[in-house]
CSV table of C-alpha atoms and ligand atoms in Angstrom, one decimal:
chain,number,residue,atom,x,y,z
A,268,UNK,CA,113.1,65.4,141.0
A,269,UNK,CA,115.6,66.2,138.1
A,270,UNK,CA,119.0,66.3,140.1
A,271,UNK,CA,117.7,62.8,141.5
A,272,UNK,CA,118.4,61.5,138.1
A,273,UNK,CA,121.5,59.6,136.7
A,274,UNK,CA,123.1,61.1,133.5
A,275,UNK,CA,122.3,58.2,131.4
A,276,UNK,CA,118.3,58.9,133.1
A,277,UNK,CA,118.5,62.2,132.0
A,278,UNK,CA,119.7,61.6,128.0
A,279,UNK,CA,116.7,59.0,128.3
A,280,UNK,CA,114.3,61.5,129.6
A,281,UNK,CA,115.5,63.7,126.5
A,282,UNK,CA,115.0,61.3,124.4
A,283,UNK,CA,111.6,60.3,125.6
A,284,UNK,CA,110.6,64.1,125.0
A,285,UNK,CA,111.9,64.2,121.2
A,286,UNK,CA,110.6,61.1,120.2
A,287,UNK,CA,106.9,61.3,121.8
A,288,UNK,CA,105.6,63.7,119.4
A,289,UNK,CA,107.1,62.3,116.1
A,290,UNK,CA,104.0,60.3,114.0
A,291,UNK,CA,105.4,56.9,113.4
A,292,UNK,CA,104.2,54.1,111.1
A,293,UNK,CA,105.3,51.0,110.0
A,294,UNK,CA,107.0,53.1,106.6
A,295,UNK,CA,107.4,56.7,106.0
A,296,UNK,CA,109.5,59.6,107.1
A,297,UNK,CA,108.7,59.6,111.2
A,298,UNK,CA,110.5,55.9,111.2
A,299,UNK,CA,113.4,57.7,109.5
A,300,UNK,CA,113.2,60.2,111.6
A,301,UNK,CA,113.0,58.6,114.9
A,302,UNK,CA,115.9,56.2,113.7
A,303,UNK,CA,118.2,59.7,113.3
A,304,UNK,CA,117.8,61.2,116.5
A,305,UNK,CA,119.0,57.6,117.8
A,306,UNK,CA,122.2,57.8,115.9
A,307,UNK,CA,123.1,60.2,118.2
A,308,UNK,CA,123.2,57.4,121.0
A,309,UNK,CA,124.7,54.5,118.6
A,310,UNK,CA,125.7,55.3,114.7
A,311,UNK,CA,123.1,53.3,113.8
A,312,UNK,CA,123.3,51.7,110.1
A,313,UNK,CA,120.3,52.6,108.2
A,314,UNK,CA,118.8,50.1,105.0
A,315,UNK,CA,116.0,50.8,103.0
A,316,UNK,CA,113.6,47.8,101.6
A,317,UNK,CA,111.8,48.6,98.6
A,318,UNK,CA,107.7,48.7,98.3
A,319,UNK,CA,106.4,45.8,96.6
A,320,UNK,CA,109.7,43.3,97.4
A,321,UNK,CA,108.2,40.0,98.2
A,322,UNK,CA,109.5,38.8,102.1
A,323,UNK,CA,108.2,35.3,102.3
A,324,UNK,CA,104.7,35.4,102.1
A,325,UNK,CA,104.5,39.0,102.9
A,326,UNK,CA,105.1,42.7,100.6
A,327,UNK,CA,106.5,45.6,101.5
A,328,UNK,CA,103.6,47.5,101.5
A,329,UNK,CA,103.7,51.2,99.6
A,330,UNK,CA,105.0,54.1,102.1
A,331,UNK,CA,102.5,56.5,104.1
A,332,UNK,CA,102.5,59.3,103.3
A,333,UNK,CA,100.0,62.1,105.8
A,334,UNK,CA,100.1,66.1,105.9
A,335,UNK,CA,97.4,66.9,107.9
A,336,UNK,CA,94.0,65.4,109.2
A,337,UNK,CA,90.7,66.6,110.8
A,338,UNK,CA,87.2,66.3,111.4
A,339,UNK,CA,85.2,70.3,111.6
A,340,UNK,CA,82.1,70.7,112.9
A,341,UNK,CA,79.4,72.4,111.2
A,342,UNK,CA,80.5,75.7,112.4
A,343,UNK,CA,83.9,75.5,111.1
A,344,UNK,CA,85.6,74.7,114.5
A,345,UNK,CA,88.5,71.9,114.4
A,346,UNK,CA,86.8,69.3,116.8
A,347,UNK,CA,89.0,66.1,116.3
A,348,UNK,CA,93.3,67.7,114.9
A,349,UNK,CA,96.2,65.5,113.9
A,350,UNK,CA,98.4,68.4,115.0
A,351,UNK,CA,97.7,68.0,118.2
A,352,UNK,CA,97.5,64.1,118.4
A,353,UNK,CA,98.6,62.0,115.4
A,354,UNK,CA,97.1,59.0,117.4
A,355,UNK,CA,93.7,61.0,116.2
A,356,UNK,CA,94.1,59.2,113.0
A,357,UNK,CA,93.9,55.7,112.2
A,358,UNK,CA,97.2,55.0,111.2
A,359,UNK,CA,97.4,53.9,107.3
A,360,UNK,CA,94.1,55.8,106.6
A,361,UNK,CA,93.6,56.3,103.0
A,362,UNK,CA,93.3,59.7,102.1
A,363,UNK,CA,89.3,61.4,101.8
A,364,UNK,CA,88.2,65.1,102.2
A,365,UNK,CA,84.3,65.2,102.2
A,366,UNK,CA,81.5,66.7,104.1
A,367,UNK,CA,79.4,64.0,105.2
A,368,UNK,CA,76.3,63.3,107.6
A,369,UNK,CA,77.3,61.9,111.2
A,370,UNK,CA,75.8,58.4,110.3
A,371,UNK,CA,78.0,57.8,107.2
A,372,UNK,CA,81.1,59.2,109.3
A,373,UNK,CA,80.0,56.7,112.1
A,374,UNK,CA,81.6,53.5,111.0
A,375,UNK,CA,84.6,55.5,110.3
A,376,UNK,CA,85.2,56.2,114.9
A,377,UNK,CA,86.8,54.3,116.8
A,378,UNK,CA,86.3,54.7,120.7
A,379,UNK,CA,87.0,53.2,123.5
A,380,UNK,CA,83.8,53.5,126.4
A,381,UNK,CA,86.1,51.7,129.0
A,382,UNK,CA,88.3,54.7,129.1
A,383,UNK,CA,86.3,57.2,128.3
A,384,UNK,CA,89.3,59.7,128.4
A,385,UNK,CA,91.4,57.7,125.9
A,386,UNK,CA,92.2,57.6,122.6
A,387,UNK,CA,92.7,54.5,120.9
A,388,UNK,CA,95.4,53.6,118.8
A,389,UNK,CA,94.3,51.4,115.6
A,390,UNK,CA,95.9,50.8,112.6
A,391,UNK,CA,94.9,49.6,109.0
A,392,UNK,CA,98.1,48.7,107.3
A,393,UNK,CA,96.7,45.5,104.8
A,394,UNK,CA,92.9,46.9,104.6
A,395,UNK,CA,92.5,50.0,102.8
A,396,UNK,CA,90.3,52.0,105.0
A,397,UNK,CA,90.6,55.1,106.6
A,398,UNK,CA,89.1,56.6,110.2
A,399,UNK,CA,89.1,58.5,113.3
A,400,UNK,CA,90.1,57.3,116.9
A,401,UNK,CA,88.4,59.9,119.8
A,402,UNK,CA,88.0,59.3,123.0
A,403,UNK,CA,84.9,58.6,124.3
A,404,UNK,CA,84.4,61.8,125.6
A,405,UNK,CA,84.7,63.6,122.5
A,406,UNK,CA,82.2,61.0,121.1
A,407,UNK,CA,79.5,61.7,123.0
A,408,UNK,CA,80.1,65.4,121.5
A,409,UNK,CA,78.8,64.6,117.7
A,410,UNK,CA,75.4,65.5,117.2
A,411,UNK,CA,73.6,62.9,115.2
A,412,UNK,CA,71.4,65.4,113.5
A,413,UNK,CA,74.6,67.4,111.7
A,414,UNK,CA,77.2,67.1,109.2
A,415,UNK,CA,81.2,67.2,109.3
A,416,UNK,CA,84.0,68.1,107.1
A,417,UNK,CA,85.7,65.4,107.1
A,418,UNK,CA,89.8,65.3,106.1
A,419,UNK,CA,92.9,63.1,105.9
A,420,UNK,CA,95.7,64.6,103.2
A,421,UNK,CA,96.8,61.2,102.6
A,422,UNK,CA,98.3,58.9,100.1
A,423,UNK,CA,99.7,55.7,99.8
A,424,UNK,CA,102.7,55.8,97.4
A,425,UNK,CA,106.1,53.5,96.2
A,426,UNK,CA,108.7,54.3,98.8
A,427,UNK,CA,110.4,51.9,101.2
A,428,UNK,CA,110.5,50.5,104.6
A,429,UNK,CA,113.4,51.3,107.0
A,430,UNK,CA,115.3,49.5,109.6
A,431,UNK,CA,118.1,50.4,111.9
A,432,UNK,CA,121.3,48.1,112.7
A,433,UNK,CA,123.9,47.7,115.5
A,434,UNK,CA,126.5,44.9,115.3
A,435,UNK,CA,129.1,44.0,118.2
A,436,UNK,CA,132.0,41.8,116.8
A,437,UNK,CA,133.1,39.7,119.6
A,438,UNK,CA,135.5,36.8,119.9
A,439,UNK,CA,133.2,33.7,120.4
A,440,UNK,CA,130.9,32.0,118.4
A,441,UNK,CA,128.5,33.0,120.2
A,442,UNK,CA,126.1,35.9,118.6
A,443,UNK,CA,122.7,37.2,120.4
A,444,UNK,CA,120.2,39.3,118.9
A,445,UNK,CA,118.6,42.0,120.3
A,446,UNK,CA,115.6,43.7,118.2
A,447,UNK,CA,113.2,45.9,119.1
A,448,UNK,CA,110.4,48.3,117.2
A,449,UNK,CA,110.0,51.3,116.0
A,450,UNK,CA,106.0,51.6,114.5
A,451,UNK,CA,104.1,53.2,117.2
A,452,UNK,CA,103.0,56.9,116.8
A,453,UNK,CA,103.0,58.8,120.4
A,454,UNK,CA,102.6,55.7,122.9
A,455,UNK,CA,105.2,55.9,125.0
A,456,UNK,CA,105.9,52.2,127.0
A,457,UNK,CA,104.3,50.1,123.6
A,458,UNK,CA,106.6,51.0,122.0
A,459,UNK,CA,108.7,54.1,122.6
A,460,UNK,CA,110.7,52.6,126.1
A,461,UNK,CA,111.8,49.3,123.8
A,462,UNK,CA,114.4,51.5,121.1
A,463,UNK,CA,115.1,54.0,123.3
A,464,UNK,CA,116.5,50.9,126.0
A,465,UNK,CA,118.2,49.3,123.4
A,466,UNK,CA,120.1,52.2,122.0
A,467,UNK,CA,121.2,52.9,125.3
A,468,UNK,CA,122.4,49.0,125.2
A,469,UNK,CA,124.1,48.9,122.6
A,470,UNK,CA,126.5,52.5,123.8
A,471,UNK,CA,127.1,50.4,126.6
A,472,UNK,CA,128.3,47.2,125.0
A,473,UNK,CA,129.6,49.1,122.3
A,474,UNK,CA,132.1,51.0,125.0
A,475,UNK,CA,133.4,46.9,125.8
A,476,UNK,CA,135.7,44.3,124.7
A,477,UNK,CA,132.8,41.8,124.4
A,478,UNK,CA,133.2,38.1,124.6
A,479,UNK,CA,130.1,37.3,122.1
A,480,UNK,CA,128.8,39.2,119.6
A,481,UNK,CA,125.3,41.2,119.5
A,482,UNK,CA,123.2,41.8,117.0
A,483,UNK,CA,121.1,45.2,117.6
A,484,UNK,CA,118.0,45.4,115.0
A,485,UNK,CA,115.3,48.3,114.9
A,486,UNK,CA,112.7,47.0,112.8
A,487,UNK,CA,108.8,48.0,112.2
A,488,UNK,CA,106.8,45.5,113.9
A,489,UNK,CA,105.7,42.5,112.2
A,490,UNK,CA,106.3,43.5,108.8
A,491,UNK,CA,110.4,45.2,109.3
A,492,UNK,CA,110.9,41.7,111.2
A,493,UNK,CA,110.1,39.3,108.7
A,494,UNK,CA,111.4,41.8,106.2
A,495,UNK,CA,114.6,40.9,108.2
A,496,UNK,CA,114.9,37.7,108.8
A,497,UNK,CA,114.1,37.4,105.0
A,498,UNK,CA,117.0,39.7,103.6
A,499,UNK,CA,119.3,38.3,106.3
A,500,UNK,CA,119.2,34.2,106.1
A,501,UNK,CA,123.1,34.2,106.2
A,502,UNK,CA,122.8,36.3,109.4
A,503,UNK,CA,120.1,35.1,111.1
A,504,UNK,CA,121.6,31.7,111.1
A,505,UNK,CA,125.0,32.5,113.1
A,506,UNK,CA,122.2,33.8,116.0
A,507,UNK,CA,122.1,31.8,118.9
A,508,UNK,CA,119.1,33.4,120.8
A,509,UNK,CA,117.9,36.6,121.9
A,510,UNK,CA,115.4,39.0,122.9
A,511,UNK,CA,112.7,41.3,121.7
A,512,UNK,CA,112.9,44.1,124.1
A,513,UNK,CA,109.7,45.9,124.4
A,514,UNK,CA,107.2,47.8,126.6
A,515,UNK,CA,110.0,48.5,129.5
A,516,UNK,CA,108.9,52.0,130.6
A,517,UNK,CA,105.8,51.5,132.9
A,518,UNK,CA,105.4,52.1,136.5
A,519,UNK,CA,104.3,48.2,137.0
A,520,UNK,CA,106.2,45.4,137.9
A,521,UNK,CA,109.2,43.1,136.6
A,522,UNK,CA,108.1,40.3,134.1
A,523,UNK,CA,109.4,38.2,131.3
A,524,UNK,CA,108.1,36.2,128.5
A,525,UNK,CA,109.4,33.1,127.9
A,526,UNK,CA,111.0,31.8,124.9
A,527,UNK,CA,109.3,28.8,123.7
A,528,UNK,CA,111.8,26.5,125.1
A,529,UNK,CA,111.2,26.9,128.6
A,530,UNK,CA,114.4,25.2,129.5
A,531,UNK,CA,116.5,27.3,127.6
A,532,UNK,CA,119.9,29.1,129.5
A,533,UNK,CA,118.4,32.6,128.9
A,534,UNK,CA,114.5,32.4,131.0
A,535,UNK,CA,117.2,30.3,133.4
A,536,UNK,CA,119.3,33.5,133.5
A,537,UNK,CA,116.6,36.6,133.8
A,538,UNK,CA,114.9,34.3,136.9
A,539,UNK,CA,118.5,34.3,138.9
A,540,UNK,CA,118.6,37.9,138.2
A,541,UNK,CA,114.9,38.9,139.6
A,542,UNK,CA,116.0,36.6,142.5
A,543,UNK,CA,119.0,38.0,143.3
A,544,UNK,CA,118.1,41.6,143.1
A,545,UNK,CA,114.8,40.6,145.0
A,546,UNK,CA,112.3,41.8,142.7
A,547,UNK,CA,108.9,40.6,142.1
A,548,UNK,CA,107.9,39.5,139.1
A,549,UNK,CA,105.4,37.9,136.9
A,550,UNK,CA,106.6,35.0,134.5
A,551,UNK,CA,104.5,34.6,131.2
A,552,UNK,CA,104.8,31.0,129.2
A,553,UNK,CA,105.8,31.7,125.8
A,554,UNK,CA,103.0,31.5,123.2
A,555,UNK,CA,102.6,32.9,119.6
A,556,UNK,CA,100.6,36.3,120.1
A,557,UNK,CA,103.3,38.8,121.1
A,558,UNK,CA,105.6,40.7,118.8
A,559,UNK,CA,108.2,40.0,117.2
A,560,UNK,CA,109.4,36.7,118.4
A,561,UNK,CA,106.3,35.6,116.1
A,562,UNK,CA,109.0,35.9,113.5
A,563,UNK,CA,112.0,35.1,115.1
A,564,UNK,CA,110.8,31.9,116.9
A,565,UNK,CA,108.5,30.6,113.7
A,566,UNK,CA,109.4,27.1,113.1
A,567,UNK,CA,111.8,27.6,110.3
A,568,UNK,CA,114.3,30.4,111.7
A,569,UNK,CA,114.0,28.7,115.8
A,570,UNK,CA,115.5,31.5,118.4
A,571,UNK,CA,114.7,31.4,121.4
A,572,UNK,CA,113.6,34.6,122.3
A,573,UNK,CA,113.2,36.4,125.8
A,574,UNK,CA,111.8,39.3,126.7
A,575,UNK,CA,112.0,41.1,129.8
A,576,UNK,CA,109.1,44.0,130.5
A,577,UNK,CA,108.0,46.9,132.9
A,578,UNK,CA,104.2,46.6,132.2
A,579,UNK,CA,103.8,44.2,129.3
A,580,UNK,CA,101.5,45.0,126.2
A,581,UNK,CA,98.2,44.1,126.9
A,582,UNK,CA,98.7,44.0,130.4
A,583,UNK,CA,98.6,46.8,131.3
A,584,UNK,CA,95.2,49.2,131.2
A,585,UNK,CA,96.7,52.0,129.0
A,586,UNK,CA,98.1,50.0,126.5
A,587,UNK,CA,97.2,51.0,122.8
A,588,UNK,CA,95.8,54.6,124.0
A,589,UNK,CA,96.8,57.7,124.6
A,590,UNK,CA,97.1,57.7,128.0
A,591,UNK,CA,100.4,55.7,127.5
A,592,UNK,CA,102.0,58.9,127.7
A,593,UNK,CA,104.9,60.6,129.3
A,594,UNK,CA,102.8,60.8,132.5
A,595,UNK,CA,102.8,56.9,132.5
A,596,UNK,CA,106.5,56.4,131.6
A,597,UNK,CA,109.2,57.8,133.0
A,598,UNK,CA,113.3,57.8,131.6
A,599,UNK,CA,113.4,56.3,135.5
A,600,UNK,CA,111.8,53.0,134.6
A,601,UNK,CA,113.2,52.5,131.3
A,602,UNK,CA,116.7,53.1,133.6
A,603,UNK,CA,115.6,50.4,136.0
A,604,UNK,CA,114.7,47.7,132.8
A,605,UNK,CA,118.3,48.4,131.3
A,606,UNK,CA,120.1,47.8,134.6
A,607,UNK,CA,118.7,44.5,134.3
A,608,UNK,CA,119.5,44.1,130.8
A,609,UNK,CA,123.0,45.4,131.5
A,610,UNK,CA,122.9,42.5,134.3
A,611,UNK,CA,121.7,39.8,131.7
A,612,UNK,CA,124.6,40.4,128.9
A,613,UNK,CA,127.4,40.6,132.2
A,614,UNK,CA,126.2,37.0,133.1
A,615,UNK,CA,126.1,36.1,129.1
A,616,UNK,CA,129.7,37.2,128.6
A,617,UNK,CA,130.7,35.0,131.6
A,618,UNK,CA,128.7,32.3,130.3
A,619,UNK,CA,131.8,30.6,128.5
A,620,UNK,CA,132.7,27.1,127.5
A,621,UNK,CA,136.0,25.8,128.6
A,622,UNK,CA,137.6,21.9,128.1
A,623,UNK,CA,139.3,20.6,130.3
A,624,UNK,CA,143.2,19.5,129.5
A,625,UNK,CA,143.5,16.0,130.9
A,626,UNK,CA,140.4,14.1,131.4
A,627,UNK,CA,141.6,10.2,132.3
A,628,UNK,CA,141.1,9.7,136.2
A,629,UNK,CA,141.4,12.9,138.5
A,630,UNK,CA,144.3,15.1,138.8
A,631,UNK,CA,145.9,15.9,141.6
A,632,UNK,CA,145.0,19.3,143.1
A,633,UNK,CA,147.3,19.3,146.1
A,634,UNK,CA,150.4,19.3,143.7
A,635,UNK,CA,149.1,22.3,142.1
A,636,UNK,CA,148.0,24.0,145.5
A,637,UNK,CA,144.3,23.6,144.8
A,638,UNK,CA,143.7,20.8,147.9
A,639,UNK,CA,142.9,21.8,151.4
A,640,UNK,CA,146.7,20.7,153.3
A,641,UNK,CA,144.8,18.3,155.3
A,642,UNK,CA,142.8,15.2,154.0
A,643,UNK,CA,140.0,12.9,155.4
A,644,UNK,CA,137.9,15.5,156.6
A,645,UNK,CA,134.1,15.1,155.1
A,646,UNK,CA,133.6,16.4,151.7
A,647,UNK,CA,130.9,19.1,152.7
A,648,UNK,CA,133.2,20.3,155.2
A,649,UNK,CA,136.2,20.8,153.5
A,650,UNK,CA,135.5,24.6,153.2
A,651,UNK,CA,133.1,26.5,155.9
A,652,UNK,CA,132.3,28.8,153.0
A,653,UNK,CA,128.0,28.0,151.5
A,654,UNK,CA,127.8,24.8,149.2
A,655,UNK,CA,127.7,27.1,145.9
A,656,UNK,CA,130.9,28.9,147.1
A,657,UNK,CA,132.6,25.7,147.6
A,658,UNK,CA,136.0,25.9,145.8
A,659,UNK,CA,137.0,22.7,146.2
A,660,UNK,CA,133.4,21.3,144.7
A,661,UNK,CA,133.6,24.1,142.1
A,662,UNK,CA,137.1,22.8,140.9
A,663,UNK,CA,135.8,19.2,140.8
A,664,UNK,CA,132.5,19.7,139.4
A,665,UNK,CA,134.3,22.3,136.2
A,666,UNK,CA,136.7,19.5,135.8
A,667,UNK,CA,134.3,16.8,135.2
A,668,UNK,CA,132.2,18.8,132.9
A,669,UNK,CA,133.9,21.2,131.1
A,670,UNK,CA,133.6,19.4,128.1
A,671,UNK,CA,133.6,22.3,125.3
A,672,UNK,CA,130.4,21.7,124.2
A,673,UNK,CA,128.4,22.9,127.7
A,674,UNK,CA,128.6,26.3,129.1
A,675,UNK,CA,129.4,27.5,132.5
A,676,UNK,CA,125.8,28.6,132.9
A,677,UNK,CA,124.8,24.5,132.0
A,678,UNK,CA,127.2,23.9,134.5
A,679,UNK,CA,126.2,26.3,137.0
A,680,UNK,CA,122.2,25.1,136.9
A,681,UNK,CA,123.4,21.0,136.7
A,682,UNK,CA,125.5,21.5,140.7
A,683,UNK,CA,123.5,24.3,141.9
A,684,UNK,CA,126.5,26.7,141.7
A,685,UNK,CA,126.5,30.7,141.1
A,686,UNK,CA,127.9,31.1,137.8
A,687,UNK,CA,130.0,34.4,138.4
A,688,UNK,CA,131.8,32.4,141.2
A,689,UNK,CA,132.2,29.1,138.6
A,690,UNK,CA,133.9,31.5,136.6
A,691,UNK,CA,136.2,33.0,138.8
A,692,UNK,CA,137.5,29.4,139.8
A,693,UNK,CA,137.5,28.4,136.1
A,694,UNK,CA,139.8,31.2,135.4
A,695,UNK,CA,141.7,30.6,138.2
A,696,UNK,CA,142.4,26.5,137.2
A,697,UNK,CA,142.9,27.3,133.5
A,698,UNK,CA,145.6,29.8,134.8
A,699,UNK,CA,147.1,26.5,136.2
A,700,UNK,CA,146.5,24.9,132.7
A,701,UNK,CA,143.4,22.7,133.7
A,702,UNK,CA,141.4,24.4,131.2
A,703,UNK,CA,141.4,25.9,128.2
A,704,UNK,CA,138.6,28.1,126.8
A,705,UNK,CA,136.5,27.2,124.2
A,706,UNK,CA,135.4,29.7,121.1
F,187,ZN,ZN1,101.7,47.7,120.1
């Protein structure tokens, strides 16, 4: 199985091992942590937010700070162990060490009968509250008559919140943002695939010349987010668009979430791609309950935000238990996601705006060899090549809309052309000083 991989597959698969075990958290050190190991794919820039800063109507809340955590039976024996699954423990728990009688532990498990093998994963980052997640299995192991020792070395305590930051410099104006999270204990598609994709990503764009500039953010969820987009106003303006990139590990099919203008370039763009690599997928309308894009498409900051998945959250059965494991997602998914990623940002940096240099009345393409040597014929047949590979049309088309304001890509979806082929001609007629590009 392991020679069948690619090398870039293989660092992924490494990856995928080291970061599993590592007890994340919206704040503390397995954020840190995690955020190191992925400097070795992109040197990462690392900034600290202080507990208690106000970001909009949100606080960084105090870090989280756990040792160790379990639940003995009356005999002593270790029955529920963080060190063997930090998903064990509700993540954010206060701290309590107490023996107590099964019925006051009871409101304190969380179980999941549907998947009576799983764990779930549940957090309580704004309530203070602490608890246990076991799997049903283990559930229907407490005895209702005895009592349990009951432990979670935990404490809540100033610190800070961490993100992680990429940036691209290209030449354009043109700046996308690509943010992803970095919260989730051991679950490996929600959330693990997302940063580990989008490291990869960034190497590869990072190895470029790029025409537009990227914008790579690690962020907790929710809370890192709007952190950001509160500590980076000045930033977050130059953005065009962009996409949260998460849950792209799973053994399920292709699908992307709209951004909330459904006739924006980039859902435009991921569709051509599924169709032209002939993959089924499932398209979900925007709305407001997914993750980040919450933040990043609110009202008052207005991206459009994609995102393309392999088994979206809460789609897919394991999601938010410990089942989403390395047995679920493998480095070759999270491979085939960023191929199309890869795909996406090759169309985006031949997505470019050109104007054309004479625009009174049409000029004359035979005197700059761009005209078929013989006239009159029908329009349609002046080249036996498919309508959207039409040079003559393309030339036409670029010239009458090439305005500096619309893109290829605007262009492309307006006359039914393929855009890598529009730019091809384009550079080919501004090399005869038709055009000129646009920034
Ligand atoms: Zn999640």
């Amino acid at each position: 199985m392991n020679e069948m991989m690619n090398n870039i597959e293989k660092e992924m698969n490494q990856l995928l091992q080291r970061l599993f075990p590592i007890n994340r958290s919206i704040t503390g050190s397995g954020v840190r942590e995690t955020l190191k190991i992925l400097q070795e794919v992109v040197p990462l820039k690392m900034t600290e937010f202080s507990s208690g800063e106000d970001v909009f109507d949100w606080t960084i809340p105090n870090e989280w700070f756990i040792r160790d955590a379990y639940i003995k039976d009356s005999k002593g024996n270790k029955i529920i162990d963080f060190n063997k699954t930090n998903l064990c423990v509700m993540n954010y728990s206060q701290g309590i060490s107490k023996t107590m009688s099964y019925q006051e532990l009871l409101p304190h498990l969380y179980t999941l009968p549907s998947l009576p093998d799983a764990i779930p994963y549940r957090t309580t980052y704004y309530n203070q509250n602490w608890g246990f997640c076991v799997s049903y299995k283990q559930f229907q192991q407490f005895n209702e008559e005895a009592n349990y020792e009951v432990l979670i070395d935990a404490e809540h305590k100033p610190g800070s919140l961490t993100i992680g930051e990429y940036y691209i410099q290209g030449n354009s104006k043109i700046e996308y943002l690509i943010s992803t999270y970095i919260c989730h204990p051991s679950l490996a598609n929600d959330n693990l695939s997302g940063p580990i994709l989008t490291a990869f990503l960034a190497r590869e764009l990072s190895k470029k010349r790029t025409r537009h500039s990227y914008r790579f953010v690690f962020v907790p969820e929710t809370i890192g987010a709007i952190a950001y987009c509160a500590k980076n106003e000045s930033k977050i303006k130059k953005i065009d668009s962009g996409f949260v990139v998460t849950c792209v590990g799973g053994p399920g099919n292709f699908s992307y979430k709209q951004s909330y203008n459904p006739n924006h370039y980039l859902n435009k763009l991921i569709v051509k791609i599924f169709n032209e690599q002939k993959l089924e997928y499932i398209e979900y309308p925007f709305n407001i309950f997914g993750s980040d894009e919450r933040q990043y498409s609110s009202p008052g900051i207005g991206l459009n935000i994609v995102s393309i998945h392999k088994d979206k959250y809460q789609e897919y059965l394991y999601y938010h238990t410990s089942l989403d494991n390395l047995e679920f997602v493998k480095a070759k998914y999270i491979y085939e996601t960023f191929a199309i990623y890869v795909r996406v940002i090759d169309l985006l940096e031949k997505n470019v705006k050109y104007r054309t240099t004479q625009n009174k009345c049409e000029v004359m393409l035979s005197k700059r060899d761009l005209y078929p040597k013989t006239g009159g014929m029908l329009f349609q047949s002046v080249s036996a090549q498919p309508d959207e590979f039409n040079e003559v049309k393309a030339i036409q088309w670029l010239l009458f809309y090439c305005d500096g304001k619309q893109t290829l890509l605007d262009i492309a979806i307006k006359i039914n052309m393929d855009i890598e082929y529009l730019y091809v001609v384009a550079e080919k007629i501004k090399e005869k000083g038709l055009l000129i590009q646009v920034k």
